[in-house]
Amino acid sequence: MSDYGVDGACVGVCHGIIARHAPDARVIDLCHSIAPQDIGQAAVTLVGAVGYLPRGIHLVVVEQLDASGYTRGVVARAADGSTFVAPDNGVASLGWEALGGVEEAYEISNPDLWLPLPTAVFRGRDVYAPVVARLATGLPPADVGPRIDPGELVVVEPRVCHVDDDHVHGEVLSVDHFGNLSLNMTRAELEAAGILLGDRVEVRADGRLLTMPFAHTYGEVPLGEIALCEDALRQVMIAVNCGRAAEVLRLRRGDAVVVAQVPRDGARIPVSAVRGLA
């Protein structure tokens, strides 16, 4: 997984480096459309997918370059036997925690494993891909560099929602390819606020207010209508049947959202009525 995109050769070149050193390795592309340098998005994407992947080596390359340069790279072995290779910036931390936590970790500092004359801007090709390939062919993780204390690894602390009486305060966790808005809240948190499946709810975001049903799926509302439901990972999401909720609400990842109860006889506000709300 990376933020390299699919409109250039970066991903293919990394495949090529792995194939040179580990021609029998099977490579699964999880996602290369992470927003540039968005470590949080990458961490959330990884943890939502890692439970469906085979045990193996998980390479995640999403970095932020600043005046001090890149952060160190690490190899971390999780309790289930999986290995994570990533920058030590928290990008893989939710993933390895989901697999039981890190049992041992090593800093990637052995230049003999890298490509000759590595560049300052493409460590996925010059450092991470050749290291991953050699690990896939049986290189002991200890050969990549010195052992480090797993407690020193940087971790991502995702923001959690907050239940306040009949309100749940949260944020947009992710926006998928279809424009659906997944929130950092679950059905259990809505129920803790007294909101049950089938209720109408009030959603407040970016100074706007609208109501919608809390439905089993967006397919239960008419075409073009908006609904609150669960996504494939059982996170609460806002979706428009055959439309794009992100455009209707004009929201993006990280924006605040409040979901609240409304009177049981509250009138439905169609999507067409909220498009022009300021």
Coordinates of C-alpha atoms in Angstrom, one line a residue:
M1 CA 0.0 0.0 0.0
S2 CA 1.2 3.5 -0.9
D3 CA 0.3 7.0 -1.9
Y4 CA 2.1 6.6 -5.2
G5 CA -1.1 6.7 -7.3
V6 CA -1.7 4.6 -10.4
D7 CA -1.0 7.2 -13.1
G8 CA 2.8 6.8 -13.1
A9 CA 5.4 4.0 -13.0
C10 CA 6.2 4.0 -9.3
V11 CA 4.1 1.0 -8.3
G12 CA 5.2 -1.0 -11.3
V13 CA 8.8 -0.2 -10.6
C14 CA 8.4 -1.5 -7.0
H15 CA 6.9 -4.6 -8.4
G16 CA 9.9 -5.0 -10.7
I17 CA 12.4 -4.7 -7.9
I18 CA 10.5 -7.3 -5.8
A19 CA 10.4 -9.6 -8.8
R20 CA 14.1 -9.3 -9.4
H21 CA 15.0 -10.6 -6.0
A22 CA 11.9 -12.7 -5.1
P23 CA 10.5 -13.9 -8.5
D24 CA 8.2 -16.5 -6.7
A25 CA 6.7 -14.0 -4.3
R26 CA 3.0 -13.2 -4.7
V27 CA 2.3 -9.5 -4.4
I28 CA -1.2 -8.2 -3.6
D29 CA -1.8 -4.5 -4.3
L30 CA -4.1 -3.3 -1.5
C31 CA -4.4 0.4 -2.3
H32 CA -2.1 3.0 -4.0
S33 CA -4.7 5.9 -3.9
I34 CA -3.9 7.1 -0.4
A35 CA -4.0 10.9 -0.4
P36 CA -0.4 12.2 -0.6
Q37 CA 1.4 11.8 2.7
D38 CA -1.8 11.1 4.6
I39 CA -0.5 8.8 7.3
G40 CA -3.9 8.7 9.1
Q41 CA -5.8 7.6 6.0
A42 CA -3.3 4.9 5.3
A43 CA -3.4 3.6 8.9
V44 CA -7.2 3.4 8.8
T45 CA -7.3 1.8 5.4
L46 CA -4.8 -0.8 6.5
V47 CA -6.5 -1.8 9.7
G48 CA -9.8 -2.2 7.8
A49 CA -8.3 -4.6 5.4
V50 CA -5.5 -6.5 7.2
G51 CA -7.9 -9.1 8.7
Y52 CA -8.8 -10.2 5.3
L53 CA -5.3 -10.6 4.0
P54 CA -3.1 -13.8 4.2
R55 CA -0.3 -13.9 6.8
G56 CA 2.8 -12.5 5.1
I57 CA 4.8 -9.3 4.7
H58 CA 2.8 -6.1 4.6
L59 CA 4.7 -3.2 2.9
V60 CA 3.2 0.2 3.6
V61 CA 5.0 3.3 2.2
V62 CA 3.4 6.6 3.1
E63 CA 5.8 9.2 4.3
Q64 CA 6.1 12.9 5.1
L65 CA 9.4 14.5 4.2
D66 CA 10.4 17.5 6.2
A67 CA 13.6 19.5 6.9
S68 CA 14.9 16.7 9.0
G69 CA 14.5 14.2 6.2
Y70 CA 12.6 10.9 6.3
T71 CA 11.8 8.9 9.4
R72 CA 13.5 5.6 9.9
G73 CA 12.2 2.5 8.3
V74 CA 11.3 -0.5 10.5
V75 CA 10.5 -4.2 10.2
A76 CA 8.0 -5.3 12.8
R77 CA 6.9 -8.9 13.4
A78 CA 3.3 -9.2 14.8
A79 CA 2.1 -11.8 17.2
D80 CA 0.3 -13.7 14.4
G81 CA 3.5 -14.1 12.5
S82 CA 2.9 -11.3 10.0
T83 CA 5.7 -8.9 9.2
F84 CA 5.2 -5.2 8.6
V85 CA 7.7 -3.1 6.7
A86 CA 7.0 0.6 6.9
P87 CA 8.3 4.0 8.0
D88 CA 8.3 4.5 11.7
N89 CA 5.5 7.1 11.6
G90 CA 2.6 5.1 12.8
V91 CA 1.3 4.2 9.4
A92 CA 1.3 0.5 10.1
S93 CA 0.6 0.7 13.9
L94 CA -3.2 0.1 13.7
G95 CA -2.6 -2.9 11.5
W96 CA -0.1 -4.7 13.7
E97 CA -2.2 -4.0 16.8
A98 CA -5.1 -5.7 15.1
L99 CA -2.9 -8.8 14.7
G100 CA -1.9 -9.0 18.3
G101 CA 0.8 -6.3 18.6
V102 CA 4.5 -6.3 17.9
E103 CA 6.7 -9.0 19.3
E104 CA 10.0 -7.8 17.8
A105 CA 11.2 -4.9 15.7
Y106 CA 14.3 -3.9 13.8
E107 CA 15.5 -0.7 12.2
I108 CA 16.1 -0.8 8.5
S109 CA 19.7 0.5 8.4
N110 CA 21.8 -2.1 6.4
P111 CA 22.6 -0.3 3.1
D112 CA 23.9 -3.6 1.7
L113 CA 20.3 -4.6 1.2
W114 CA 19.3 -1.4 -0.7
L115 CA 19.7 -0.4 -4.3
P116 CA 23.0 1.2 -5.0
L117 CA 23.1 5.0 -4.7
P118 CA 19.5 5.4 -3.3
T119 CA 17.8 8.6 -4.1
A120 CA 16.3 11.0 -1.5
V121 CA 12.8 10.9 -3.0
F122 CA 12.0 7.3 -3.8
R123 CA 12.7 5.1 -0.8
G124 CA 9.9 2.7 -1.8
R125 CA 12.0 1.6 -4.8
D126 CA 15.5 2.0 -3.4
V127 CA 15.0 0.8 0.2
Y128 CA 11.7 -0.8 1.1
A129 CA 11.1 -2.9 -2.1
P130 CA 14.5 -4.6 -2.0
V131 CA 14.3 -5.2 1.7
V132 CA 10.8 -6.7 1.4
A133 CA 12.0 -9.0 -1.4
R134 CA 14.9 -10.3 0.6
L135 CA 12.6 -11.0 3.6
A136 CA 10.3 -12.9 1.3
T137 CA 13.1 -15.2 0.3
G138 CA 14.0 -16.0 3.9
L139 CA 16.3 -13.2 5.1
P140 CA 16.2 -13.0 8.9
P141 CA 14.6 -9.7 10.1
A142 CA 17.7 -9.2 12.3
D143 CA 19.8 -8.7 9.2
V144 CA 18.1 -5.5 8.2
G145 CA 19.6 -3.6 11.2
P146 CA 19.7 -3.4 15.0
R147 CA 16.8 -4.6 17.2
I148 CA 14.7 -1.8 18.7
D149 CA 12.2 -1.8 21.6
P150 CA 8.6 -2.2 20.2
G151 CA 7.6 0.3 22.8
E152 CA 9.6 3.0 21.0
L153 CA 7.6 2.6 17.7
V154 CA 5.4 5.5 16.7
V155 CA 1.7 4.7 16.9
V156 CA -1.3 6.5 15.5
E157 CA -4.0 7.4 18.0
P158 CA -7.2 7.6 16.0
R159 CA -9.8 10.1 17.3
V160 CA -12.8 8.4 18.8
C161 CA -16.4 9.6 18.9
H162 CA -18.1 10.9 22.0
V163 CA -21.6 10.1 23.2
D164 CA -23.3 13.0 24.9
D165 CA -26.8 12.2 26.0
D166 CA -28.8 11.9 22.7
H167 CA -25.9 13.1 20.5
V168 CA -22.9 11.3 19.1
H169 CA -20.0 13.7 18.2
G170 CA -17.6 12.2 15.7
E171 CA -15.9 12.9 12.4
V172 CA -15.6 11.6 8.8
L173 CA -13.2 8.6 9.0
S174 CA -12.9 8.1 5.2
V175 CA -14.5 8.9 1.9
D176 CA -14.7 5.9 -0.5
H177 CA -14.7 5.7 -4.3
F178 CA -18.5 6.1 -4.3
G179 CA -18.5 9.2 -2.2
N180 CA -19.9 7.5 0.9
L181 CA -18.8 9.1 4.2
S182 CA -17.7 6.5 6.8
L183 CA -17.8 8.0 10.3
N184 CA -15.7 7.1 13.4
M185 CA -18.8 5.7 15.2
T186 CA -20.6 2.4 15.3
R187 CA -24.1 1.2 15.7
A188 CA -23.4 0.5 19.4
E189 CA -22.5 4.2 20.0
L190 CA -25.7 5.3 18.2
E191 CA -27.7 3.0 20.4
A192 CA -26.0 4.4 23.5
A193 CA -27.5 7.8 22.5
G194 CA -30.9 6.2 22.1
I195 CA -30.8 6.0 18.3
L196 CA -32.1 2.7 17.0
L197 CA -32.2 1.2 13.5
G198 CA -35.3 2.6 11.7
D199 CA -35.2 5.9 13.6
R200 CA -34.9 9.2 11.8
V201 CA -31.7 11.0 12.8
E202 CA -30.5 14.6 12.7
V203 CA -27.0 15.1 11.1
R204 CA -25.1 18.3 11.7
A205 CA -22.0 19.1 9.8
D206 CA -20.2 22.2 8.5
G207 CA -23.0 24.5 9.7
R208 CA -25.7 22.5 8.0
L209 CA -28.5 20.4 9.4
L210 CA -30.5 17.6 7.7
T211 CA -32.5 14.6 8.8
M212 CA -32.4 11.1 7.3
P213 CA -33.3 7.5 8.3
F214 CA -31.0 5.2 10.1
A215 CA -31.5 2.4 7.7
H216 CA -30.1 -1.1 7.2
T217 CA -28.8 0.0 3.8
Y218 CA -29.0 3.0 1.5
G219 CA -30.9 0.8 -0.9
E220 CA -33.9 1.2 1.4
V221 CA -34.4 4.9 0.5
P222 CA -35.5 6.2 -2.9
L223 CA -32.9 7.1 -5.6
G224 CA -31.2 10.3 -4.8
E225 CA -32.2 10.2 -1.1
I226 CA -29.7 10.1 1.7
A227 CA -29.4 7.6 4.6
L228 CA -27.4 6.7 7.6
C229 CA -26.4 3.0 7.6
E230 CA -23.4 0.7 8.2
D231 CA -20.5 0.2 5.8
A232 CA -18.7 -3.1 5.0
L233 CA -16.6 -2.7 8.1
R234 CA -19.7 -2.0 10.3
Q235 CA -18.8 1.7 10.7
V236 CA -21.7 4.1 10.5
M237 CA -21.7 5.8 7.1
I238 CA -23.7 8.5 5.3
A239 CA -24.7 7.5 1.8
V240 CA -26.9 8.6 -1.1
N241 CA -28.7 6.0 -3.1
C242 CA -27.0 6.3 -6.5
G243 CA -25.4 9.5 -5.5
R244 CA -22.3 10.9 -3.7
A245 CA -22.8 11.9 -0.1
A246 CA -19.4 13.7 0.0
E247 CA -20.7 16.1 -2.6
V248 CA -24.1 16.6 -1.1
L249 CA -22.7 17.4 2.4
R250 CA -19.5 18.9 1.0
L251 CA -17.4 17.0 3.6
R252 CA -14.0 15.3 3.6
R253 CA -12.0 13.1 5.9
G254 CA -11.6 14.6 9.3
D255 CA -14.6 17.0 9.2
A256 CA -16.7 17.0 12.3
V257 CA -20.2 15.3 12.3
V258 CA -22.8 15.2 15.0
V259 CA -25.6 12.5 14.8
A260 CA -28.6 13.1 17.1
Q261 CA -32.1 12.0 17.9
V262 CA -35.0 13.8 16.3
P263 CA -38.7 13.6 17.3
R264 CA -40.2 10.4 16.0
D265 CA -42.6 12.4 13.8
G266 CA -39.8 14.6 12.3
A267 CA -40.4 15.3 8.6
R268 CA -38.0 13.9 6.1
I269 CA -35.8 16.5 4.3
P270 CA -34.9 15.2 0.8
V271 CA -31.4 15.6 -0.6
S272 CA -32.6 18.2 -3.1
A273 CA -33.6 20.4 -0.3
V274 CA -30.2 20.4 1.4
R275 CA -28.1 21.0 -1.6
G276 CA -28.4 24.8 -1.2
L277 CA -28.1 25.0 2.5
A278 CA -25.2 27.2 3.7

